[in-house]
Coordinates of C-alpha atoms in Angstrom, one line a residue:
X1 CA -68.8 5.3 44.5
X2 CA -68.8 5.6 40.7
X3 CA -65.7 7.5 40.9
X4 CA -63.9 4.9 42.8
X5 CA -65.1 2.0 40.1
X6 CA -63.6 4.2 37.2
X7 CA -60.2 4.5 38.6
X8 CA -59.8 0.6 39.9
X9 CA -60.8 0.2 36.3
X10 CA -58.4 2.6 34.6
X11 CA -55.9 1.1 37.1
X12 CA -56.5 -2.4 35.8
X13 CA -56.4 -1.4 32.3
X14 CA -52.5 0.4 33.3
X15 CA -51.7 -2.8 35.3
X16 CA -52.4 -5.0 31.8
X17 CA -50.6 -2.6 29.6
X18 CA -47.5 -2.8 31.9
X19 CA -48.0 -6.8 32.4
X20 CA -48.5 -7.1 28.3
X21 CA -45.2 -5.0 27.9
X22 CA -42.9 -7.2 30.0
X23 CA -44.1 -10.5 28.9
X24 CA -43.1 -8.9 25.7
X25 CA -39.8 -8.0 27.0
X26 CA -39.2 -11.7 28.8
X27 CA -40.8 -13.6 25.7
X28 CA -38.5 -11.9 23.2
X29 CA -35.4 -11.3 25.3
X30 CA -33.3 -12.9 22.7
X31 CA -34.3 -10.5 19.7
X32 CA -33.9 -7.6 21.7
X33 CA -30.7 -8.5 22.6
X34 CA -30.0 -8.8 18.9
X35 CA -31.2 -5.8 18.3
X36 CA -29.7 -3.7 20.5
X37 CA -26.2 -5.4 18.8
X38 CA -27.3 -4.5 15.8
X39 CA -28.0 -0.7 16.7
X40 CA -24.8 -0.6 18.6
X41 CA -23.1 -1.8 15.4
X42 CA -24.9 0.4 13.3
X43 CA -24.2 3.5 15.6
X44 CA -20.1 2.3 15.7
X45 CA -19.9 1.6 12.3
X46 CA -21.9 5.1 11.1
X47 CA -18.6 6.8 13.3
X48 CA -16.3 4.6 11.4
X49 CA -17.8 5.5 8.4
X50 CA -17.8 9.0 9.3
X51 CA -13.9 8.8 9.6
X52 CA -13.4 6.9 6.7
X53 CA -15.0 9.8 4.9
X54 CA -13.1 12.7 6.3
X55 CA -10.1 10.5 5.3
X56 CA -11.3 10.3 1.9
X57 CA -12.5 14.0 1.3
X58 CA -9.0 15.2 2.5
X59 CA -7.1 12.9 -0.2
X60 CA -9.9 14.2 -2.7
X61 CA -9.1 18.0 -1.6
X62 CA -5.3 17.6 -2.2
X63 CA -6.4 16.6 -6.4
X64 CA -9.3 18.8 -6.8
X65 CA -7.8 21.9 -7.0
X66 CA -5.5 21.0 -9.8
X67 CA -8.5 20.1 -12.0
X68 CA -10.6 23.3 -10.9
X69 CA -7.2 25.1 -12.1
X70 CA -7.3 23.6 -15.3
X71 CA -11.1 24.3 -16.0
X72 CA -10.4 27.9 -15.0
X73 CA -8.2 28.0 -17.6
X74 CA -10.0 26.0 -20.1
X75 CA -8.0 22.8 -20.5
X76 CA -10.5 20.7 -19.9
X77 CA -9.2 17.4 -21.0
X78 CA -6.7 17.6 -18.4
X79 CA -9.5 18.8 -16.0
X80 CA -11.5 15.8 -16.6
X81 CA -8.6 12.9 -16.9
X82 CA -5.2 14.8 -14.9
X83 CA -2.1 15.8 -16.3
X84 CA -0.3 12.4 -14.9
X85 CA 0.9 14.2 -11.3
X86 CA -2.7 15.4 -10.3
X87 CA -5.9 13.2 -10.6
X88 CA -8.7 14.4 -13.4
X89 CA -12.5 15.3 -11.8
X90 CA -13.2 11.5 -13.3
X91 CA -11.1 9.6 -11.1
X92 CA -12.0 11.9 -8.2
X93 CA -15.8 11.0 -8.9
X94 CA -15.3 7.5 -9.3
X95 CA -12.9 6.8 -6.4
X96 CA -14.2 9.8 -3.6
X97 CA -18.3 9.3 -4.3
X98 CA -20.3 10.2 -1.3
X99 CA -17.6 13.2 0.3
X100 CA -18.6 16.6 -0.7
X101 CA -15.4 16.5 -3.5
X102 CA -16.8 13.8 -4.9
X103 CA -20.0 15.5 -5.8
X104 CA -18.0 18.7 -6.9
X105 CA -16.3 16.4 -9.4
X106 CA -19.7 15.0 -10.6
X107 CA -21.0 19.0 -10.9
X108 CA -17.6 20.2 -12.7
X109 CA -17.7 17.1 -14.7
X110 CA -21.0 18.1 -16.0
X111 CA -20.5 21.5 -17.0
X112 CA -17.4 20.5 -19.1
X113 CA -19.7 17.7 -20.6
X114 CA -22.3 20.8 -21.5
X115 CA -19.3 22.8 -22.7
X116 CA -18.6 19.9 -25.0
X117 CA -22.1 19.8 -25.8
X118 CA -22.6 16.5 -24.6
X119 CA -25.7 17.2 -22.9
X120 CA -26.8 13.5 -22.3
X121 CA -23.7 13.2 -20.3
X122 CA -23.7 16.3 -18.5
X123 CA -27.1 15.7 -16.9
X124 CA -26.1 12.2 -16.0
X125 CA -23.2 14.0 -14.1
X126 CA -25.5 16.8 -12.6
X127 CA -27.9 14.8 -12.0
X128 CA -24.9 12.9 -9.7
X129 CA -23.9 16.1 -7.9
X130 CA -25.5 16.0 -4.3
X131 CA -24.5 19.7 -3.3
X132 CA -25.4 20.4 0.2
X133 CA -24.8 24.1 -0.3
X134 CA -27.5 26.4 -1.3
X135 CA -26.3 28.4 -4.0
X136 CA -24.3 25.8 -5.6
X137 CA -26.5 23.0 -5.1
X138 CA -29.4 24.9 -6.6
X139 CA -26.8 26.0 -9.5
X140 CA -26.2 22.5 -9.8
X141 CA -30.1 21.3 -10.4
X142 CA -30.4 24.6 -12.7
X143 CA -27.8 23.6 -15.1
X144 CA -29.9 20.1 -15.9
X145 CA -32.5 22.5 -16.8
X146 CA -30.5 24.5 -18.9
X147 CA -29.1 21.2 -20.7
X148 CA -32.8 20.3 -21.7
X149 CA -33.4 23.8 -22.8
X150 CA -30.6 23.2 -25.4
X151 CA -32.0 19.5 -26.2
X152 CA -35.7 21.0 -26.8
X153 CA -37.0 19.3 -23.9
X154 CA -38.7 21.9 -22.4
X155 CA -41.1 20.4 -20.3
X156 CA -38.4 18.3 -18.4
X157 CA -36.5 21.9 -18.4
X158 CA -39.1 23.5 -16.4
X159 CA -38.7 20.7 -14.2
X160 CA -35.3 21.3 -12.7
X161 CA -35.6 25.3 -12.8
X162 CA -38.3 24.7 -10.2
X163 CA -36.8 22.3 -8.5
X164 CA -33.7 25.1 -8.2
X165 CA -36.0 27.3 -7.2
X166 CA -37.5 25.5 -4.8
X167 CA -34.2 24.4 -3.4
X168 CA -33.3 27.3 -1.1
X169 CA -34.7 30.7 -1.3
X170 CA -32.2 33.6 -1.6
X171 CA -31.4 36.4 -3.7
X172 CA -29.2 35.0 -6.2
X173 CA -30.4 32.2 -7.6
X174 CA -33.8 32.3 -7.3
X175 CA -34.5 35.4 -9.3
X176 CA -32.1 33.6 -12.1
X177 CA -34.6 30.5 -12.2
X178 CA -37.9 32.4 -11.9
X179 CA -36.8 34.4 -14.9
X180 CA -35.4 31.3 -16.6
X181 CA -38.7 29.3 -15.7
X182 CA -41.1 32.3 -16.8
X183 CA -38.8 32.2 -20.6
X184 CA -39.2 29.0 -21.0
X185 CA -43.3 29.0 -20.1
X186 CA -43.4 32.2 -22.2
X187 CA -41.8 29.9 -25.1
X188 CA -44.8 27.2 -24.4
X189 CA -47.0 30.2 -24.7
X190 CA -48.0 29.9 -21.1
X191 CA -48.4 33.5 -20.7
X192 CA -50.1 33.5 -17.3
X193 CA -47.4 31.5 -16.0
X194 CA -45.2 33.2 -17.3
X195 CA -46.6 36.3 -15.7
X196 CA -46.6 34.7 -12.3
X197 CA -43.1 33.9 -12.3
X198 CA -42.6 37.4 -13.6
X199 CA -44.1 39.3 -10.8
X200 CA -42.4 37.1 -8.1
X201 CA -39.3 38.6 -9.3
X202 CA -40.5 41.9 -9.2
X203 CA -42.5 41.4 -6.0
X204 CA -40.0 39.2 -3.6
X205 CA -36.6 39.9 -5.1
X206 CA -36.7 43.7 -5.7
X207 CA -33.3 44.3 -5.3
X208 CA -32.0 41.6 -8.0
X209 CA -30.5 42.4 -11.5
X210 CA -33.7 40.3 -12.8
X211 CA -36.1 42.5 -11.5
X212 CA -34.7 45.6 -13.4
X213 CA -34.5 43.2 -16.4
X214 CA -37.6 41.8 -16.5
X215 CA -40.2 44.4 -16.5
X216 CA -41.0 44.6 -20.2
X217 CA -41.3 40.6 -20.5
X218 CA -43.8 41.0 -17.5
X219 CA -46.2 43.5 -19.1
X220 CA -45.9 41.4 -22.3
X221 CA -46.9 38.3 -20.5
X222 CA -49.5 40.2 -18.6
X223 CA -50.6 41.3 -21.8
X224 CA -51.0 38.0 -23.7
X225 CA -52.2 36.0 -20.6
X226 CA -56.0 38.2 -20.7

């Protein structure tokens, strides 16, 4: 009898929940219709936006290769501003924002300003470079750290070296930025932290170029950390 009573009670509770749900739908029918309409517009808008971005990216790719060429031959001003026939990185970054080529243009602009010694501008553009690729994305982030080292802002440099390390784990960029972070920690006389980063290189990336290079520095850091 007790079991039957509990089943009835449970049934009643569920019934109350369903009744309240139905009542909510009935009372808010107009609002729900509007909401569904908004969602349809959002989804439709997303597909339209994706198609638009695809078209933008195709246009950007037609121009960016020439700027990449000028950068390779150290014709930095033409790479930035174009040559009268092809657009430069600055135009591509401004007019194709949100596309892979637009982000890549920001990255290249950052590197060019770093080369020119205009570090604040370099940082500004490198921060705009939202690059999804694991390796190049890490390099873009780590390059911000390099700029902060050149500015003597070592704590900020460490922030971006660590971001580069965490961006993706790979045998190319990760040991590079572990090494840069370790050297920066050494400069700040935090030898315990430096030793920790050197150890990560040797233990986790033993086949990397950095693993062979850092062993003496690691021994020194370990000695000074005690």
